[in-house]
């Protein structure tokens, strides 16, 4: 596909999505204090961010509420305490995992909720269940996206079949999700072209959610954007599971639309994320995450390795090789 836009142009279809609380919550079990959430909400409003994802709508039958902070569950009342009636240009999002969300009960009609967008996360083999969730949420009045996770592991023919099925649903946007931080810009470009082909066919948008295992989250995001991807996920200071994500401050600084402003996000880094790091919350590029990215596998072994504060990288590489090939 032809490149869309250039370094000096403004694309009005771009939507910046701050996923700090949701992906960053995987680093500290969603135990953020309300001041951080409130300050981040206000900073996103000032920065011109289009959507702020508050966390998950996780099932309280599956997950013990005592084991997590409240943003694992995103009760509507908790969100409303932060945003009130949200009389701003910023829209509120939450994520709902297929098989881990009591969506029929916990996702109430939009008219009674401060939430605007439900981001439905699925693997390629649970697309029918994802479609059921899409239609339920759309019927309740929500915008929806479908986030196909671990796409670097998916067969191209399966992706095409999934996009064809999803294109016939009520979903607003398909998401490329580089769960393992394994993609290179050339691969991101090819996937963006594929997703945008189906999006054009069905009148949908496309998004990207990148992980930074190989320090390519920002590069993959803007590469996909040049091919027509318009929903761009990012997090403050790159905060997210394992190696983290495309940094919001990098993305806002790159986009030329004057509505986007970096300064409010820098203030959040200065006042909050630096403090979280000092308190021992870990995320960001590290050799173990690089290795799981290069091996195109889940970062779970690297997360355990980092928690143990190990530095025997070559030994870990051999262990990882054995895990993957056993």
PDB file of C-alpha atoms in Angstrom:
ATOM      1  CA  UNK A   1       0.000   0.000   0.000  1.00  0.00           C
ATOM      2  CA  UNK A   2       1.095   3.587  -0.560  1.00  0.00           C
ATOM      3  CA  UNK A   3       2.589   5.444   2.385  1.00  0.00           C
ATOM      4  CA  UNK A   4       0.067   7.590   4.229  1.00  0.00           C
ATOM      5  CA  UNK A   5       1.377  10.971   5.336  1.00  0.00           C
ATOM      6  CA  UNK A   6       4.943  12.135   5.838  1.00  0.00           C
ATOM      7  CA  UNK A   7       7.102  13.620   8.576  1.00  0.00           C
ATOM      8  CA  UNK A   8       5.506  17.057   8.292  1.00  0.00           C
ATOM      9  CA  UNK A   9       1.876  16.136   7.718  1.00  0.00           C
ATOM     10  CA  UNK A  10      -1.046  15.767  10.125  1.00  0.00           C
ATOM     11  CA  UNK A  11      -3.363  12.789   9.745  1.00  0.00           C
ATOM     12  CA  UNK A  12      -6.749  13.475  11.252  1.00  0.00           C
ATOM     13  CA  UNK A  13      -7.495   9.747  11.612  1.00  0.00           C
ATOM     14  CA  UNK A  14      -4.746   9.207  14.218  1.00  0.00           C
ATOM     15  CA  UNK A  15      -5.931   8.221  17.694  1.00  0.00           C
ATOM     16  CA  UNK A  16      -3.395   8.040  20.529  1.00  0.00           C
ATOM     17  CA  UNK A  17      -4.285   5.485  23.215  1.00  0.00           C
ATOM     18  CA  UNK A  18      -2.583   5.671  26.623  1.00  0.00           C
ATOM     19  CA  UNK A  19      -2.330   2.118  27.998  1.00  0.00           C
ATOM     20  CA  UNK A  20      -0.184   2.978  31.035  1.00  0.00           C
ATOM     21  CA  UNK A  21      -2.575   1.790  33.745  1.00  0.00           C
ATOM     22  CA  UNK A  22      -3.567  -1.411  31.982  1.00  0.00           C
ATOM     23  CA  UNK A  23      -0.178  -2.607  30.693  1.00  0.00           C
ATOM     24  CA  UNK A  24       1.760  -0.891  33.474  1.00  0.00           C
ATOM     25  CA  UNK A  25      -0.546  -2.520  35.993  1.00  0.00           C
ATOM     26  CA  UNK A  26       0.981  -5.859  35.045  1.00  0.00           C
ATOM     27  CA  UNK A  27       4.193  -4.606  36.711  1.00  0.00           C
ATOM     28  CA  UNK A  28       2.675  -3.911  40.143  1.00  0.00           C
ATOM     29  CA  UNK A  29      -0.571  -5.917  40.214  1.00  0.00           C
ATOM     30  CA  UNK A  30      -2.507  -2.718  39.454  1.00  0.00           C
ATOM     31  CA  UNK A  31      -1.688  -1.190  42.828  1.00  0.00           C
ATOM     32  CA  UNK A  32      -1.662   2.465  41.790  1.00  0.00           C
ATOM     33  CA  UNK A  33      -2.820   5.148  44.195  1.00  0.00           C
ATOM     34  CA  UNK A  34      -5.679   7.417  43.178  1.00  0.00           C
ATOM     35  CA  UNK A  35      -3.424  10.465  42.967  1.00  0.00           C
ATOM     36  CA  UNK A  36      -1.373   8.843  40.211  1.00  0.00           C
ATOM     37  CA  UNK A  37      -4.513   7.871  38.290  1.00  0.00           C
ATOM     38  CA  UNK A  38      -6.046  11.324  38.694  1.00  0.00           C
ATOM     39  CA  UNK A  39      -2.827  13.108  37.720  1.00  0.00           C
ATOM     40  CA  UNK A  40      -2.391  10.855  34.685  1.00  0.00           C
ATOM     41  CA  UNK A  41      -5.986  11.441  33.601  1.00  0.00           C
ATOM     42  CA  UNK A  42      -5.536  15.203  33.819  1.00  0.00           C
ATOM     43  CA  UNK A  43      -2.163  15.015  32.041  1.00  0.00           C
ATOM     44  CA  UNK A  44      -3.695  13.011  29.201  1.00  0.00           C
ATOM     45  CA  UNK A  45      -6.425  15.618  28.809  1.00  0.00           C
ATOM     46  CA  UNK A  46      -3.821  18.394  28.619  1.00  0.00           C
ATOM     47  CA  UNK A  47      -1.609  16.346  26.265  1.00  0.00           C
ATOM     48  CA  UNK A  48      -4.431  15.829  23.776  1.00  0.00           C
ATOM     49  CA  UNK A  49      -4.435  12.036  24.150  1.00  0.00           C
ATOM     50  CA  UNK A  50      -7.534  10.507  22.562  1.00  0.00           C
ATOM     51  CA  UNK A  51      -8.165   7.470  24.812  1.00  0.00           C
ATOM     52  CA  UNK A  52      -7.003   6.470  28.286  1.00  0.00           C
ATOM     53  CA  UNK A  53      -7.190   2.780  29.160  1.00  0.00           C
ATOM     54  CA  UNK A  54      -7.861   2.328  32.879  1.00  0.00           C
ATOM     55  CA  UNK A  55      -7.233  -1.408  33.213  1.00  0.00           C
ATOM     56  CA  UNK A  56      -9.103  -4.678  32.845  1.00  0.00           C
ATOM     57  CA  UNK A  57     -12.686  -5.765  33.327  1.00  0.00           C
ATOM     58  CA  UNK A  58     -11.483  -9.007  34.899  1.00  0.00           C
ATOM     59  CA  UNK A  59     -13.810 -11.638  36.310  1.00  0.00           C
ATOM     60  CA  UNK A  60     -14.081 -11.604  40.103  1.00  0.00           C
ATOM     61  CA  UNK A  61     -14.983 -15.302  39.878  1.00  0.00           C
ATOM     62  CA  UNK A  62     -11.575 -16.062  38.356  1.00  0.00           C
ATOM     63  CA  UNK A  63      -9.335 -13.469  40.039  1.00  0.00           C
ATOM     64  CA  UNK A  64      -9.205 -12.811  43.790  1.00  0.00           C
ATOM     65  CA  UNK A  65      -9.812  -9.107  44.439  1.00  0.00           C
ATOM     66  CA  UNK A  66      -7.404  -9.185  47.415  1.00  0.00           C
ATOM     67  CA  UNK A  67      -4.517 -10.093  45.095  1.00  0.00           C
ATOM     68  CA  UNK A  68      -4.794  -7.002  42.907  1.00  0.00           C
ATOM     69  CA  UNK A  69      -5.436  -3.296  42.912  1.00  0.00           C
ATOM     70  CA  UNK A  70      -8.842  -2.091  41.761  1.00  0.00           C
ATOM     71  CA  UNK A  71      -7.751  -1.353  38.186  1.00  0.00           C
ATOM     72  CA  UNK A  72      -7.650  -5.096  37.506  1.00  0.00           C
ATOM     73  CA  UNK A  73     -11.453  -4.925  37.694  1.00  0.00           C
ATOM     74  CA  UNK A  74     -12.295  -1.335  36.705  1.00  0.00           C
ATOM     75  CA  UNK A  75     -15.584  -0.941  38.526  1.00  0.00           C
ATOM     76  CA  UNK A  76     -17.526   1.849  36.866  1.00  0.00           C
ATOM     77  CA  UNK A  77     -17.876   3.607  40.221  1.00  0.00           C
ATOM     78  CA  UNK A  78     -14.069   3.657  40.681  1.00  0.00           C
ATOM     79  CA  UNK A  79     -13.550   5.180  37.246  1.00  0.00           C
ATOM     80  CA  UNK A  80     -16.246   7.759  37.875  1.00  0.00           C
ATOM     81  CA  UNK A  81     -14.472   8.848  41.077  1.00  0.00           C
ATOM     82  CA  UNK A  82     -11.524   9.837  38.877  1.00  0.00           C
ATOM     83  CA  UNK A  83     -13.258  11.290  35.819  1.00  0.00           C
ATOM     84  CA  UNK A  84     -16.661  12.418  37.096  1.00  0.00           C
ATOM     85  CA  UNK A  85     -18.830  12.927  34.009  1.00  0.00           C
ATOM     86  CA  UNK A  86     -15.634  13.260  31.923  1.00  0.00           C
ATOM     87  CA  UNK A  87     -16.611  16.440  30.132  1.00  0.00           C
ATOM     88  CA  UNK A  88     -13.389  16.410  28.120  1.00  0.00           C
ATOM     89  CA  UNK A  89     -12.187  15.313  24.705  1.00  0.00           C
ATOM     90  CA  UNK A  90     -10.524  12.259  26.246  1.00  0.00           C
ATOM     91  CA  UNK A  91     -12.391   8.954  25.948  1.00  0.00           C
ATOM     92  CA  UNK A  92     -12.201   6.186  28.555  1.00  0.00           C
ATOM     93  CA  UNK A  93     -11.243   2.612  27.643  1.00  0.00           C
ATOM     94  CA  UNK A  94     -10.925  -0.737  29.415  1.00  0.00           C
ATOM     95  CA  UNK A  95      -9.690  -4.130  28.250  1.00  0.00           C
ATOM     96  CA  UNK A  96     -11.721  -7.330  28.440  1.00  0.00           C
ATOM     97  CA  UNK A  97      -9.983 -10.675  27.875  1.00  0.00           C
ATOM     98  CA  UNK A  98     -11.893 -13.445  26.142  1.00  0.00           C
ATOM     99  CA  UNK A  99     -12.634 -16.107  28.767  1.00  0.00           C
ATOM    100  CA  UNK A 100     -11.595 -13.919  31.690  1.00  0.00           C
ATOM    101  CA  UNK A 101     -14.378 -11.352  31.760  1.00  0.00           C
ATOM    102  CA  UNK A 102     -17.984 -11.718  32.909  1.00  0.00           C
ATOM    103  CA  UNK A 103     -18.948  -9.340  30.126  1.00  0.00           C
ATOM    104  CA  UNK A 104     -22.689  -9.932  30.205  1.00  0.00           C
ATOM    105  CA  UNK A 105     -22.836  -8.938  33.886  1.00  0.00           C
ATOM    106  CA  UNK A 106     -19.883  -6.616  34.501  1.00  0.00           C
ATOM    107  CA  UNK A 107     -20.075  -4.532  31.321  1.00  0.00           C
ATOM    108  CA  UNK A 108     -23.224  -2.495  31.832  1.00  0.00           C
ATOM    109  CA  UNK A 109     -25.030  -0.405  29.176  1.00  0.00           C
ATOM    110  CA  UNK A 110     -22.967   2.536  27.940  1.00  0.00           C
ATOM    111  CA  UNK A 111     -25.624   5.056  29.008  1.00  0.00           C
ATOM    112  CA  UNK A 112     -24.920   4.121  32.646  1.00  0.00           C
ATOM    113  CA  UNK A 113     -21.107   3.952  32.384  1.00  0.00           C
ATOM    114  CA  UNK A 114     -18.207   6.426  32.085  1.00  0.00           C
ATOM    115  CA  UNK A 115     -16.487   3.992  29.696  1.00  0.00           C
ATOM    116  CA  UNK A 116     -16.493   4.671  25.946  1.00  0.00           C
ATOM    117  CA  UNK A 117     -14.372   1.897  24.455  1.00  0.00           C
ATOM    118  CA  UNK A 118     -14.112  -1.818  25.236  1.00  0.00           C
ATOM    119  CA  UNK A 119     -10.853  -3.319  23.953  1.00  0.00           C
ATOM    120  CA  UNK A 120     -11.421  -7.053  23.531  1.00  0.00           C
ATOM    121  CA  UNK A 121      -8.261  -9.176  23.746  1.00  0.00           C
ATOM    122  CA  UNK A 122      -8.212 -12.566  22.045  1.00  0.00           C
ATOM    123  CA  UNK A 123      -5.895 -15.158  20.618  1.00  0.00           C
ATOM    124  CA  UNK A 124      -6.366 -16.335  17.074  1.00  0.00           C
ATOM    125  CA  UNK A 125      -8.089 -19.551  18.235  1.00  0.00           C
ATOM    126  CA  UNK A 126     -10.826 -17.779  20.244  1.00  0.00           C
ATOM    127  CA  UNK A 127     -12.194 -15.484  17.539  1.00  0.00           C
ATOM    128  CA  UNK A 128     -15.802 -16.820  17.737  1.00  0.00           C
ATOM    129  CA  UNK A 129     -15.937 -16.029  21.473  1.00  0.00           C
ATOM    130  CA  UNK A 130     -14.459 -12.593  20.735  1.00  0.00           C
ATOM    131  CA  UNK A 131     -17.198 -11.902  18.180  1.00  0.00           C
ATOM    132  CA  UNK A 132     -19.816 -12.747  20.809  1.00  0.00           C
ATOM    133  CA  UNK A 133     -18.243 -10.150  23.127  1.00  0.00           C
ATOM    134  CA  UNK A 134     -17.982  -7.572  20.343  1.00  0.00           C
ATOM    135  CA  UNK A 135     -21.676  -7.853  19.529  1.00  0.00           C
ATOM    136  CA  UNK A 136     -22.720  -7.750  23.177  1.00  0.00           C
ATOM    137  CA  UNK A 137     -20.659  -4.597  23.840  1.00  0.00           C
ATOM    138  CA  UNK A 138     -21.750  -2.920  20.596  1.00  0.00           C
ATOM    139  CA  UNK A 139     -25.389  -3.617  21.426  1.00  0.00           C
ATOM    140  CA  UNK A 140     -24.825  -1.922  24.785  1.00  0.00           C
ATOM    141  CA  UNK A 141     -23.575   1.184  22.976  1.00  0.00           C
ATOM    142  CA  UNK A 142     -19.770   0.928  23.213  1.00  0.00           C
ATOM    143  CA  UNK A 143     -17.025   1.435  20.681  1.00  0.00           C
ATOM    144  CA  UNK A 144     -15.000  -1.775  20.387  1.00  0.00           C
ATOM    145  CA  UNK A 145     -11.573  -2.886  19.203  1.00  0.00           C
ATOM    146  CA  UNK A 146     -10.302  -6.416  18.767  1.00  0.00           C
ATOM    147  CA  UNK A 147      -6.723  -6.974  19.933  1.00  0.00           C
ATOM    148  CA  UNK A 148      -5.341 -10.166  18.351  1.00  0.00           C
ATOM    149  CA  UNK A 149      -2.524 -11.114  20.704  1.00  0.00           C
ATOM    150  CA  UNK A 150       0.767 -12.865  19.903  1.00  0.00           C
ATOM    151  CA  UNK A 151       0.358 -12.119  16.205  1.00  0.00           C
ATOM    152  CA  UNK A 152       4.062 -12.889  15.637  1.00  0.00           C
ATOM    153  CA  UNK A 153       3.198 -16.553  16.280  1.00  0.00           C
ATOM    154  CA  UNK A 154       0.093 -16.634  14.085  1.00  0.00           C
ATOM    155  CA  UNK A 155      -0.151 -18.248  10.658  1.00  0.00           C
ATOM    156  CA  UNK A 156      -0.875 -15.699   7.892  1.00  0.00           C
ATOM    157  CA  UNK A 157      -3.803 -17.705   6.516  1.00  0.00           C
ATOM    158  CA  UNK A 158      -5.309 -17.858  10.012  1.00  0.00           C
ATOM    159  CA  UNK A 159      -4.917 -14.085  10.362  1.00  0.00           C
ATOM    160  CA  UNK A 160      -6.713 -13.555   7.054  1.00  0.00           C
ATOM    161  CA  UNK A 161      -9.555 -15.856   8.106  1.00  0.00           C
ATOM    162  CA  UNK A 162      -9.836 -14.062  11.449  1.00  0.00           C
ATOM    163  CA  UNK A 163      -9.907 -10.609   9.831  1.00  0.00           C
ATOM    164  CA  UNK A 164     -12.598 -11.770   7.419  1.00  0.00           C
ATOM    165  CA  UNK A 165     -14.752 -12.992  10.295  1.00  0.00           C
ATOM    166  CA  UNK A 166     -14.094  -9.867  12.382  1.00  0.00           C
ATOM    167  CA  UNK A 167     -14.716  -7.589   9.425  1.00  0.00           C
ATOM    168  CA  UNK A 168     -18.296  -8.824   9.317  1.00  0.00           C
ATOM    169  CA  UNK A 169     -18.788  -7.989  13.008  1.00  0.00           C
ATOM    170  CA  UNK A 170     -19.611  -4.648  14.657  1.00  0.00           C
ATOM    171  CA  UNK A 171     -16.001  -4.036  15.768  1.00  0.00           C
ATOM    172  CA  UNK A 172     -14.559  -0.575  15.059  1.00  0.00           C
ATOM    173  CA  UNK A 173     -10.869  -1.478  14.764  1.00  0.00           C
ATOM    174  CA  UNK A 174      -8.508  -4.450  14.391  1.00  0.00           C
ATOM    175  CA  UNK A 175      -5.296  -4.357  16.453  1.00  0.00           C
ATOM    176  CA  UNK A 176      -1.865  -5.717  15.601  1.00  0.00           C
ATOM    177  CA  UNK A 177      -0.463  -6.849  18.974  1.00  0.00           C
ATOM    178  CA  UNK A 178       3.245  -7.698  19.184  1.00  0.00           C
ATOM    179  CA  UNK A 179       2.883  -9.431  22.534  1.00  0.00           C
ATOM    180  CA  UNK A 180       6.416 -10.826  22.530  1.00  0.00           C
ATOM    181  CA  UNK A 181       8.234  -7.785  21.147  1.00  0.00           C
ATOM    182  CA  UNK A 182       9.448 -10.026  18.326  1.00  0.00           C
ATOM    183  CA  UNK A 183       8.538  -7.956  15.264  1.00  0.00           C
ATOM    184  CA  UNK A 184      10.935  -5.915  13.155  1.00  0.00           C
ATOM    185  CA  UNK A 185       9.750  -2.838  11.225  1.00  0.00           C
ATOM    186  CA  UNK A 186       9.629  -4.738   7.924  1.00  0.00           C
ATOM    187  CA  UNK A 187       7.286  -7.294   9.501  1.00  0.00           C
ATOM    188  CA  UNK A 188       5.190  -4.539  11.088  1.00  0.00           C
ATOM    189  CA  UNK A 189       4.852  -2.945   7.667  1.00  0.00           C
ATOM    190  CA  UNK A 190       3.683  -6.197   6.081  1.00  0.00           C
ATOM    191  CA  UNK A 191       1.163  -6.847   8.861  1.00  0.00           C
ATOM    192  CA  UNK A 192      -0.087  -3.260   8.673  1.00  0.00           C
ATOM    193  CA  UNK A 193      -0.631  -3.664   4.937  1.00  0.00           C
ATOM    194  CA  UNK A 194      -2.535  -6.903   5.505  1.00  0.00           C
ATOM    195  CA  UNK A 195      -4.707  -5.531   8.302  1.00  0.00           C
ATOM    196  CA  UNK A 196      -5.402  -2.290   6.405  1.00  0.00           C
ATOM    197  CA  UNK A 197      -6.435  -4.269   3.318  1.00  0.00           C
ATOM    198  CA  UNK A 198      -9.179  -5.970   5.332  1.00  0.00           C
ATOM    199  CA  UNK A 199     -10.003  -2.756   7.197  1.00  0.00           C
ATOM    200  CA  UNK A 200     -10.569  -0.951   3.896  1.00  0.00           C
ATOM    201  CA  UNK A 201     -12.730  -3.832   2.681  1.00  0.00           C
ATOM    202  CA  UNK A 202     -14.990  -3.702   5.727  1.00  0.00           C
ATOM    203  CA  UNK A 203     -14.836  -0.029   6.717  1.00  0.00           C
ATOM    204  CA  UNK A 204     -12.789  -0.548   9.892  1.00  0.00           C
ATOM    205  CA  UNK A 205      -9.712   1.092  11.417  1.00  0.00           C
ATOM    206  CA  UNK A 206      -6.431  -0.576  12.441  1.00  0.00           C
ATOM    207  CA  UNK A 207      -4.364  -0.180  15.610  1.00  0.00           C
ATOM    208  CA  UNK A 208      -0.979  -1.345  16.886  1.00  0.00           C
ATOM    209  CA  UNK A 209       0.210  -2.310  20.365  1.00  0.00           C
ATOM    210  CA  UNK A 210       3.981  -2.853  20.429  1.00  0.00           C
ATOM    211  CA  UNK A 211       6.353  -4.215  23.088  1.00  0.00           C
ATOM    212  CA  UNK A 212       9.932  -3.025  23.468  1.00  0.00           C
ATOM    213  CA  UNK A 213      11.915  -6.258  23.894  1.00  0.00           C
ATOM    214  CA  UNK A 214      14.248  -5.324  21.027  1.00  0.00           C
ATOM    215  CA  UNK A 215      13.953  -1.552  21.503  1.00  0.00           C
ATOM    216  CA  UNK A 216      11.677  -1.417  18.453  1.00  0.00           C
ATOM    217  CA  UNK A 217       8.279  -0.571  19.946  1.00  0.00           C
ATOM    218  CA  UNK A 218       8.435   3.060  18.790  1.00  0.00           C
ATOM    219  CA  UNK A 219       9.921   2.125  15.404  1.00  0.00           C
ATOM    220  CA  UNK A 220       7.280  -0.552  14.807  1.00  0.00           C
ATOM    221  CA  UNK A 221       4.507   1.828  15.822  1.00  0.00           C
ATOM    222  CA  UNK A 222       5.487   4.620  13.451  1.00  0.00           C
ATOM    223  CA  UNK A 223       6.291   2.147  10.656  1.00  0.00           C
ATOM    224  CA  UNK A 224       2.781   0.700  10.929  1.00  0.00           C
ATOM    225  CA  UNK A 225       1.362   4.220  11.051  1.00  0.00           C
ATOM    226  CA  UNK A 226       2.970   5.100   7.724  1.00  0.00           C
ATOM    227  CA  UNK A 227       1.003   2.252   6.140  1.00  0.00           C
ATOM    228  CA  UNK A 228      -2.361   3.493   7.406  1.00  0.00           C
ATOM    229  CA  UNK A 229      -2.616   2.237  10.999  1.00  0.00           C
ATOM    230  CA  UNK A 230      -4.368   4.925  13.021  1.00  0.00           C
ATOM    231  CA  UNK A 231      -4.913   3.697  16.629  1.00  0.00           C
ATOM    232  CA  UNK A 232      -1.511   3.984  18.301  1.00  0.00           C
ATOM    233  CA  UNK A 233      -0.948   2.502  21.775  1.00  0.00           C
ATOM    234  CA  UNK A 234       1.719   3.933  24.055  1.00  0.00           C
ATOM    235  CA  UNK A 235       2.510   4.206  27.766  1.00  0.00           C
ATOM    236  CA  UNK A 236       4.125   6.864  29.919  1.00  0.00           C
ATOM    237  CA  UNK A 237       7.866   6.166  30.258  1.00  0.00           C
ATOM    238  CA  UNK A 238       7.218   2.972  28.279  1.00  0.00           C
ATOM    239  CA  UNK A 239       5.719   1.399  31.425  1.00  0.00           C
ATOM    240  CA  UNK A 240       4.342  -2.065  30.736  1.00  0.00           C
ATOM    241  CA  UNK A 241       4.788  -5.771  31.256  1.00  0.00           C
ATOM    242  CA  UNK A 242       8.395  -6.914  30.900  1.00  0.00           C
ATOM    243  CA  UNK A 243      10.236  -4.694  28.431  1.00  0.00           C
ATOM    244  CA  UNK A 244       7.328  -2.275  28.313  1.00  0.00           C
ATOM    245  CA  UNK A 245       5.777  -0.485  25.372  1.00  0.00           C
ATOM    246  CA  UNK A 246       6.128   2.344  22.909  1.00  0.00           C
ATOM    247  CA  UNK A 247       6.827   5.399  25.074  1.00  0.00           C
ATOM    248  CA  UNK A 248       4.009   7.945  25.017  1.00  0.00           C
ATOM    249  CA  UNK A 249       6.440  10.850  25.248  1.00  0.00           C
ATOM    250  CA  UNK A 250       8.284   9.596  22.142  1.00  0.00           C
ATOM    251  CA  UNK A 251       5.067   9.190  20.177  1.00  0.00           C
ATOM    252  CA  UNK A 252       3.611  12.589  21.109  1.00  0.00           C
ATOM    253  CA  UNK A 253       6.911  14.233  20.222  1.00  0.00           C
ATOM    254  CA  UNK A 254       6.872  12.560  16.811  1.00  0.00           C
ATOM    255  CA  UNK A 255       3.303  13.408  15.798  1.00  0.00           C
ATOM    256  CA  UNK A 256       2.959  16.793  14.146  1.00  0.00           C
ATOM    257  CA  UNK A 257      -0.636  17.497  15.102  1.00  0.00           C
ATOM    258  CA  UNK A 258      -0.405  20.593  17.356  1.00  0.00           C
ATOM    259  CA  UNK A 259      -3.140  19.214  19.604  1.00  0.00           C
ATOM    260  CA  UNK A 260      -0.587  16.749  21.048  1.00  0.00           C
ATOM    261  CA  UNK A 261       1.683  18.110  23.784  1.00  0.00           C
ATOM    262  CA  UNK A 262       4.571  16.312  25.496  1.00  0.00           C
ATOM    263  CA  UNK A 263       5.069  18.540  28.560  1.00  0.00           C
ATOM    264  CA  UNK A 264       2.171  17.150  30.676  1.00  0.00           C
ATOM    265  CA  UNK A 265       3.521  13.615  30.199  1.00  0.00           C
ATOM    266  CA  UNK A 266       7.044  14.645  31.181  1.00  0.00           C
ATOM    267  CA  UNK A 267       5.558  15.947  34.421  1.00  0.00           C
ATOM    268  CA  UNK A 268       4.043  12.527  35.135  1.00  0.00           C
ATOM    269  CA  UNK A 269       7.438  10.878  34.583  1.00  0.00           C
ATOM    270  CA  UNK A 270       9.083  13.416  36.865  1.00  0.00           C
ATOM    271  CA  UNK A 271       6.515  13.127  39.664  1.00  0.00           C
ATOM    272  CA  UNK A 272       5.342   9.511  39.418  1.00  0.00           C
ATOM    273  CA  UNK A 273       7.092   6.919  37.266  1.00  0.00           C
ATOM    274  CA  UNK A 274      10.558   7.772  38.546  1.00  0.00           C
ATOM    275  CA  UNK A 275       9.169   7.239  42.049  1.00  0.00           C
ATOM    276  CA  UNK A 276       7.675   3.878  41.049  1.00  0.00           C
ATOM    277  CA  UNK A 277      11.079   2.756  39.760  1.00  0.00           C
ATOM    278  CA  UNK A 278      12.730   3.879  42.993  1.00  0.00           C
ATOM    279  CA  UNK A 279      10.175   1.809  44.899  1.00  0.00           C
ATOM    280  CA  UNK A 280      11.252  -1.295  42.977  1.00  0.00           C
ATOM    281  CA  UNK A 281       8.643  -1.555  40.232  1.00  0.00           C
ATOM    282  CA  UNK A 282      10.523  -2.931  37.222  1.00  0.00           C
ATOM    283  CA  UNK A 283       9.955  -2.557  33.502  1.00  0.00           C
ATOM    284  CA  UNK A 284      11.918  -1.650  30.407  1.00  0.00           C
ATOM    285  CA  UNK A 285      14.482  -3.037  28.000  1.00  0.00           C
ATOM    286  CA  UNK A 286      16.807  -5.605  29.499  1.00  0.00           C
ATOM    287  CA  UNK A 287      18.867  -8.482  28.100  1.00  0.00           C
ATOM    288  CA  UNK A 288      16.439 -11.225  29.267  1.00  0.00           C
ATOM    289  CA  UNK A 289      13.533  -9.474  27.510  1.00  0.00           C
ATOM    290  CA  UNK A 290      15.664  -9.002  24.418  1.00  0.00           C
ATOM    291  CA  UNK A 291      16.238 -12.757  24.359  1.00  0.00           C
ATOM    292  CA  UNK A 292      12.548 -13.662  24.642  1.00  0.00           C
ATOM    293  CA  UNK A 293      11.871 -11.169  21.853  1.00  0.00           C
ATOM    294  CA  UNK A 294      14.532 -12.730  19.639  1.00  0.00           C
ATOM    295  CA  UNK A 295      13.205 -16.205  20.441  1.00  0.00           C
ATOM    296  CA  UNK A 296       9.640 -14.968  19.725  1.00  0.00           C
ATOM    297  CA  UNK A 297       8.294 -16.362  22.974  1.00  0.00           C
ATOM    298  CA  UNK A 298       6.332 -15.189  26.009  1.00  0.00           C
ATOM    299  CA  UNK A 299       8.414 -13.024  28.415  1.00  0.00           C
ATOM    300  CA  UNK A 300       7.351 -15.072  31.450  1.00  0.00           C
ATOM    301  CA  UNK A 301      10.800 -16.713  31.943  1.00  0.00           C
ATOM    302  CA  UNK A 302      12.497 -13.322  31.599  1.00  0.00           C
ATOM    303  CA  UNK A 303      10.151 -11.736  34.133  1.00  0.00           C
ATOM    304  CA  UNK A 304      11.124 -14.431  36.662  1.00  0.00           C
ATOM    305  CA  UNK A 305      14.803 -13.976  35.810  1.00  0.00           C
ATOM    306  CA  UNK A 306      14.662 -10.203  36.353  1.00  0.00           C
ATOM    307  CA  UNK A 307      12.833 -10.642  39.676  1.00  0.00           C
ATOM    308  CA  UNK A 308      15.678 -12.897  40.841  1.00  0.00           C
ATOM    309  CA  UNK A 309      18.158 -10.144  39.878  1.00  0.00           C
ATOM    310  CA  UNK A 310      20.279 -12.613  37.935  1.00  0.00           C
ATOM    311  CA  UNK A 311      23.046 -11.419  35.608  1.00  0.00           C
ATOM    312  CA  UNK A 312      24.184 -14.732  34.073  1.00  0.00           C
ATOM    313  CA  UNK A 313      22.807 -13.828  30.664  1.00  0.00           C
ATOM    314  CA  UNK A 314      24.520 -16.551  28.629  1.00  0.00           C
ATOM    315  CA  UNK A 315      23.222 -19.232  31.006  1.00  0.00           C
ATOM    316  CA  UNK A 316      19.726 -17.791  30.757  1.00  0.00           C
ATOM    317  CA  UNK A 317      19.973 -17.836  26.944  1.00  0.00           C
ATOM    318  CA  UNK A 318      20.794 -21.558  27.091  1.00  0.00           C
ATOM    319  CA  UNK A 319      17.955 -22.203  29.558  1.00  0.00           C
ATOM    320  CA  UNK A 320      15.546 -20.339  27.291  1.00  0.00           C
ATOM    321  CA  UNK A 321      16.732 -22.325  24.276  1.00  0.00           C
ATOM    322  CA  UNK A 322      16.041 -25.558  26.173  1.00  0.00           C
ATOM    323  CA  UNK A 323      12.586 -24.351  27.303  1.00  0.00           C
ATOM    324  CA  UNK A 324      11.559 -23.439  23.778  1.00  0.00           C
ATOM    325  CA  UNK A 325      12.965 -26.545  22.121  1.00  0.00           C
ATOM    326  CA  UNK A 326      12.074 -29.152  24.740  1.00  0.00           C
TER     327      UNK A 326
END
